[in-house]
Tab-separated table of C-alpha atoms in Angstrom:
chain	number	residue	atom	x	y	z
A	1	MET	CA	-55.391	-238.690	14.128
A	2	LYS	CA	-53.270	-236.097	15.618
A	3	PRO	CA	-54.400	-232.740	16.114
A	4	PHE	CA	-52.682	-230.816	13.620
A	5	GLU	CA	-53.608	-233.539	11.215
A	6	ARG	CA	-57.370	-233.105	12.193
A	7	ARG	CA	-56.733	-229.568	11.993
A	8	LYS	CA	-55.900	-229.127	8.400
A	9	ASN	CA	-58.325	-231.976	7.349
A	10	LEU	CA	-60.780	-229.680	8.762
A	11	LEU	CA	-60.015	-226.658	7.010
A	12	ASN	CA	-59.905	-228.925	4.072
A	13	GLU	CA	-63.427	-229.992	4.555
A	14	LEU	CA	-64.273	-226.189	4.877
A	15	TYR	CA	-62.502	-225.139	1.613
A	16	VAL	CA	-64.838	-228.131	-0.070
A	17	ASN	CA	-67.911	-227.708	1.650
A	18	ASN	CA	-68.129	-224.002	2.980
A	19	ILE	CA	-70.047	-225.291	5.968
A	20	VAL	CA	-69.473	-228.247	8.534
A	21	HIS	CA	-71.490	-230.039	11.122
A	22	VAL	CA	-69.814	-231.257	14.112
A	23	SER	CA	-71.873	-234.802	14.309
A	24	ASN	CA	-70.339	-235.497	11.177
A	25	LEU	CA	-66.589	-234.785	11.651
A	26	ALA	CA	-66.905	-236.548	14.826
A	27	GLU	CA	-67.787	-239.687	12.977
A	28	GLU	CA	-65.083	-238.920	10.594
A	29	PHE	CA	-62.466	-238.067	12.485
A	30	LYS	CA	-63.130	-240.752	15.316
A	31	VAL	CA	-63.219	-238.224	18.174
A	32	SER	CA	-65.997	-236.474	20.629
A	33	GLU	CA	-68.260	-233.781	19.588
A	34	GLU	CA	-66.941	-232.020	22.334
A	35	THR	CA	-63.170	-232.359	20.745
A	36	ILE	CA	-64.468	-230.784	17.381
A	37	ARG	CA	-66.416	-227.986	19.193
A	38	ARG	CA	-62.942	-226.966	20.328
A	39	ASP	CA	-61.284	-227.186	17.236
A	40	LEU	CA	-64.220	-224.873	15.790
A	41	GLU	CA	-63.661	-222.466	18.652
A	42	LYS	CA	-59.964	-222.435	17.889
A	43	LEU	CA	-60.942	-221.596	14.228
A	44	GLU	CA	-63.537	-218.802	15.367
A	45	LYS	CA	-60.947	-216.991	17.295
A	46	GLU	CA	-58.543	-217.156	14.754
A	47	GLY	CA	-61.258	-215.586	12.179
A	48	ILE	CA	-61.567	-218.403	10.384
A	49	VAL	CA	-65.227	-219.258	10.559
A	50	GLU	CA	-68.304	-218.443	12.183
A	51	ARG	CA	-69.840	-221.132	14.480
A	52	ASN	CA	-73.552	-221.908	14.225
A	53	TYR	CA	-76.043	-224.724	15.720
A	54	GLY	CA	-74.456	-227.925	15.366
A	55	GLY	CA	-71.219	-226.746	13.185
A	56	ALA	CA	-69.728	-223.583	11.523
A	57	LYS	CA	-69.125	-222.053	8.211
A	58	LEU	CA	-66.323	-220.527	6.164
A	59	LEU	CA	-65.848	-216.763	6.183
A	60	LYS	CA	-65.494	-215.140	2.674
A	61	SER	CA	-62.195	-215.272	1.174
A	62	GLU	CA	-61.472	-211.467	1.559
A	63	GLU	CA	-62.396	-212.137	5.263
A	64	LEU	CA	-59.646	-214.507	5.747
A	65	PRO	CA	-56.353	-213.788	7.422
A	66	TYR	CA	-53.257	-214.246	5.406
A	67	SER	CA	-51.973	-217.562	6.952
A	68	VAL	CA	-55.282	-219.438	6.163
A	69	ARG	CA	-55.365	-217.491	2.307
A	70	ASP	CA	-51.260	-219.093	2.156
A	71	THR	CA	-52.845	-222.496	2.254
A	72	ARG	CA	-55.540	-222.399	-0.042
A	73	ASN	CA	-54.616	-223.526	-3.769
A	74	LYS	CA	-51.422	-224.078	-2.877
A	75	GLU	CA	-50.264	-226.237	-5.643
A	76	SER	CA	-51.897	-223.780	-7.761
A	77	LYS	CA	-49.889	-221.061	-6.385
A	78	ILE	CA	-46.192	-223.093	-6.586
A	79	ASN	CA	-47.036	-223.683	-10.041
A	80	ILE	CA	-47.618	-220.219	-10.824
A	81	ALA	CA	-44.593	-218.887	-9.063
A	82	LYS	CA	-41.967	-221.655	-10.985
A	83	LYS	CA	-43.544	-220.124	-14.351
A	84	ILE	CA	-42.707	-216.386	-13.531
A	85	ASN	CA	-39.363	-217.470	-11.506
A	86	GLN	CA	-38.283	-219.340	-15.238
A	87	PHE	CA	-39.686	-215.563	-16.903
A	88	ILE	CA	-37.431	-213.415	-14.718
A	89	LYS	CA	-33.803	-212.741	-15.448
A	90	HIS	CA	-30.770	-212.022	-13.554
A	91	ASP	CA	-30.529	-208.425	-12.085
A	92	THR	CA	-34.080	-207.358	-12.366
A	93	SER	CA	-36.213	-204.807	-9.812
A	94	ILE	CA	-39.670	-205.922	-9.154
A	95	PHE	CA	-42.632	-204.423	-7.342
A	96	ALA	CA	-44.505	-207.237	-5.050
A	97	ASP	CA	-47.907	-206.949	-3.908
A	98	SER	CA	-49.086	-208.446	-0.604
A	99	SER	CA	-50.946	-211.603	-2.087
A	100	SER	CA	-50.073	-215.065	-1.168
A	101	THR	CA	-49.563	-215.741	-4.741
A	102	VAL	CA	-47.033	-213.293	-5.176
A	103	ILE	CA	-45.260	-214.161	-1.870
A	104	GLU	CA	-45.306	-217.687	-3.105
A	105	THR	CA	-43.538	-215.924	-6.030
A	106	LEU	CA	-40.547	-214.575	-4.248
A	107	LYS	CA	-40.125	-217.538	-2.017
A	108	ARG	CA	-39.053	-219.286	-5.244
A	109	PHE	CA	-36.667	-216.491	-6.051
A	110	ALA	CA	-34.948	-216.620	-2.961
A	111	ILE	CA	-34.065	-220.285	-3.387
A	112	SER	CA	-32.805	-219.220	-7.092
A	113	ASP	CA	-29.309	-217.674	-7.914
A	114	LYS	CA	-30.624	-214.564	-9.594
A	115	LYS	CA	-29.864	-211.117	-8.273
A	116	VAL	CA	-33.532	-209.629	-7.628
A	117	HIS	CA	-34.329	-206.482	-6.334
A	118	ILE	CA	-37.997	-206.367	-4.615
A	119	ILE	CA	-39.959	-203.320	-3.279
A	120	THR	CA	-43.108	-204.799	-1.227
A	121	ASN	CA	-45.570	-203.775	1.060
A	122	ALA	CA	-45.913	-206.985	2.148
A	123	VAL	CA	-44.914	-207.955	5.819
A	124	ASN	CA	-45.061	-211.752	5.513
A	125	ALA	CA	-42.479	-211.296	2.662
A	126	LEU	CA	-40.331	-209.851	4.760
A	127	TYR	CA	-40.650	-212.330	7.504
A	128	GLU	CA	-40.086	-214.850	4.797
A	129	LEU	CA	-36.996	-213.799	2.838
A	130	ASN	CA	-35.052	-212.453	5.767
A	131	GLN	CA	-32.146	-214.956	5.403
A	132	SER	CA	-32.092	-214.964	1.805
A	133	SER	CA	-29.532	-212.935	-0.321
A	134	LEU	CA	-32.774	-210.884	-2.475
A	135	GLU	CA	-32.429	-207.407	-2.168
A	136	ILE	CA	-35.601	-206.073	-0.291
A	137	ASN	CA	-37.306	-202.642	0.396
A	138	SER	CA	-40.421	-202.645	2.427
A	139	THR	CA	-42.449	-199.602	1.419
A	140	GLY	CA	-43.181	-198.917	5.331
A	141	GLY	CA	-46.921	-197.826	6.000
A	142	LYS	CA	-50.142	-198.503	8.222
A	143	LEU	CA	-50.555	-202.301	8.876
A	144	LEU	CA	-53.760	-203.958	7.571
A	145	LYS	CA	-53.853	-206.679	10.071
A	146	TYR	CA	-55.941	-209.348	8.440
A	147	SER	CA	-53.940	-209.533	5.596
A	148	SER	CA	-50.198	-208.237	6.657
A	149	ALA	CA	-50.372	-205.394	3.738
A	150	LEU	CA	-48.702	-202.026	4.385
A	151	VAL	CA	-50.945	-199.397	2.935
A	152	GLY	CA	-51.830	-195.310	3.157
A	153	PRO	CA	-49.920	-192.373	2.873
A	154	GLN	CA	-46.122	-193.498	3.522
A	155	THR	CA	-46.832	-196.655	1.398
A	156	ILE	CA	-47.989	-194.446	-1.242
A	157	GLU	CA	-44.739	-192.152	-0.950
A	158	SER	CA	-42.711	-195.156	-1.285
A	159	ILE	CA	-43.742	-196.362	-4.461
A	160	ASN	CA	-43.887	-193.284	-6.093
A	161	LYS	CA	-40.267	-193.243	-5.516
A	162	PHE	CA	-39.413	-196.678	-7.710
A	163	ASN	CA	-39.538	-197.197	-11.324
A	164	PRO	CA	-39.236	-201.153	-11.344
A	165	ASP	CA	-38.658	-203.346	-14.485
A	166	TYR	CA	-42.265	-205.486	-13.203
A	167	ALA	CA	-44.742	-205.206	-11.068
A	168	ILE	CA	-46.187	-208.526	-10.373
A	169	ILE	CA	-49.422	-208.758	-8.661
A	170	SER	CA	-52.400	-210.691	-7.878
A	171	CYS	CA	-56.534	-209.846	-7.367
A	172	LYS	CA	-59.068	-211.310	-6.364
A	173	ALA	CA	-61.067	-211.727	-9.390
A	174	LEU	CA	-60.815	-211.473	-12.872
A	175	ASN	CA	-63.833	-211.013	-15.568
A	176	LYS	CA	-63.970	-211.149	-19.662
A	177	ASP	CA	-64.941	-207.396	-19.674
A	178	GLY	CA	-61.164	-206.717	-18.632
A	179	ASN	CA	-61.732	-205.855	-14.827
A	180	ILE	CA	-59.317	-206.426	-12.502
A	181	THR	CA	-60.725	-206.502	-8.975
A	182	ASP	CA	-59.983	-206.936	-5.349
A	183	SER	CA	-62.358	-206.288	-2.184
A	184	ASN	CA	-60.027	-203.977	-0.061
A	185	GLU	CA	-59.788	-200.373	-1.585
A	186	TYR	CA	-56.773	-199.968	0.479
A	187	GLU	CA	-54.654	-202.825	-1.326
A	188	ALA	CA	-56.282	-202.144	-4.688
A	189	HIS	CA	-54.792	-198.531	-4.447
A	190	ILE	CA	-51.662	-199.518	-3.891
A	191	LYS	CA	-51.731	-202.310	-6.420
A	192	GLU	CA	-52.835	-199.060	-9.076
A	193	LEU	CA	-49.749	-197.380	-7.686
A	194	MET	CA	-47.350	-200.247	-8.723
A	195	ILE	CA	-48.912	-200.530	-12.067
A	196	ASN	CA	-48.365	-197.215	-13.222
A	197	ARG	CA	-45.009	-197.397	-11.905
A	198	ALA	CA	-43.632	-200.498	-13.441
A	199	ASP	CA	-42.321	-200.537	-16.869
A	200	LYS	CA	-43.912	-203.968	-17.433
A	201	VAL	CA	-46.848	-205.999	-15.683
A	202	ILE	CA	-47.350	-209.582	-14.755
A	203	LEU	CA	-50.573	-210.853	-13.393
A	204	ALA	CA	-50.633	-213.795	-11.269
A	205	LEU	CA	-53.553	-215.489	-10.474
A	206	ASP	CA	-55.051	-218.968	-10.164
A	207	SER	CA	-57.896	-220.327	-12.133
A	208	SER	CA	-60.403	-219.895	-9.438
A	209	LYS	CA	-60.340	-216.310	-9.622
A	210	PHE	CA	-61.439	-216.227	-13.623
A	211	ASP	CA	-65.102	-214.981	-14.457
A	212	LYS	CA	-65.828	-213.170	-11.079
A	213	THR	CA	-66.105	-209.172	-9.953
A	214	GLY	CA	-64.633	-208.349	-6.815
A	215	LEU	CA	-65.924	-204.920	-4.807
A	216	ILE	CA	-63.028	-202.342	-6.412
A	217	THR	CA	-61.774	-202.266	-9.942
A	218	PHE	CA	-57.687	-201.004	-10.039
A	219	GLY	CA	-56.761	-202.026	-13.285
A	220	GLU	CA	-57.993	-203.272	-16.912
A	221	LEU	CA	-56.083	-205.889	-18.846
A	222	SER	CA	-55.114	-203.190	-21.140
A	223	ASN	CA	-52.870	-202.300	-18.116
A	224	ILE	CA	-51.011	-205.707	-17.904
A	225	ASP	CA	-48.458	-207.291	-20.440
A	226	TYR	CA	-48.022	-210.935	-19.220
A	227	ILE	CA	-50.624	-213.275	-17.491
A	228	VAL	CA	-49.577	-216.494	-15.614
A	229	THR	CA	-52.288	-218.866	-14.607
A	230	ASP	CA	-52.614	-222.473	-13.143
A	231	GLN	CA	-54.619	-223.910	-16.222
A	232	GLU	CA	-54.508	-223.699	-19.645
A	233	PHE	CA	-56.932	-220.605	-21.213
A	234	ASP	CA	-59.991	-221.833	-23.295
A	235	GLU	CA	-60.027	-220.558	-27.024
A	236	GLU	CA	-62.577	-217.450	-25.688
A	237	TRP	CA	-59.933	-216.124	-23.014
A	238	GLN	CA	-57.263	-216.627	-25.410
A	239	SER	CA	-59.067	-214.256	-27.930
A	240	ILE	CA	-59.471	-211.630	-25.004
A	241	LEU	CA	-55.746	-211.889	-24.078
A	242	GLU	CA	-54.825	-211.468	-27.522
A	243	LYS	CA	-57.097	-208.556	-28.212
A	244	HIS	CA	-54.950	-206.960	-25.712
A	245	SER	CA	-52.057	-207.776	-26.679
A	246	ILE	CA	-51.023	-209.865	-23.441
A	247	THR	CA	-48.697	-212.818	-23.241
A	248	ILE	CA	-49.380	-216.022	-21.722
A	249	LEU	CA	-46.299	-216.996	-19.420
A	250	GLN	CA	-45.993	-221.026	-19.761
């Protein structure tokens, strides 16, 4: 097994179990325990795991760098991105937050022939889309390194100048009380501003984020016009969304 394949499988083990043990991994990957320890040491330096005696544990999702969050639930994010791409029409302006789900959506726009004007605080979006035909405005601002998001007064001032057709945002959690929440107050405030300035709002999130609550509330379901996820909604959720007159993007 090549090192990059071992890393991928090691990360998968962490995502599934949250905790891994050196001896088990060495046996599974057919390498020495010292090799596994070096792998875990590298992941610790990248801010992905915290090592302990005999193994390591995965850090909480809000503590993970963007490069790692981007790999989680990848197929779900691609599925969501395809649905939004089908919905968005030619010649549309959009606020896009810094979440990995939304950036996946922007990448889908980039391979289409639609004219889309993007205003974003996502540094990774600028990198991913710099060779595309999309029209892109960066908000500027102070860089949050772990999330590759721009925040602060400059970001706020920039957002308040725009009135786009849509805001496409994600979140850390959504509960049945209608609270849309995140883990970082600075990013949450930017998402709230995007919601307030856009004509319509699309909430994009995979099913792992339902029925949970994050630290900061930045919106309510009453603020949302469309919602898109990777699985069908059960009857209870359909009733909640219908109550708020939210359209489900299929």
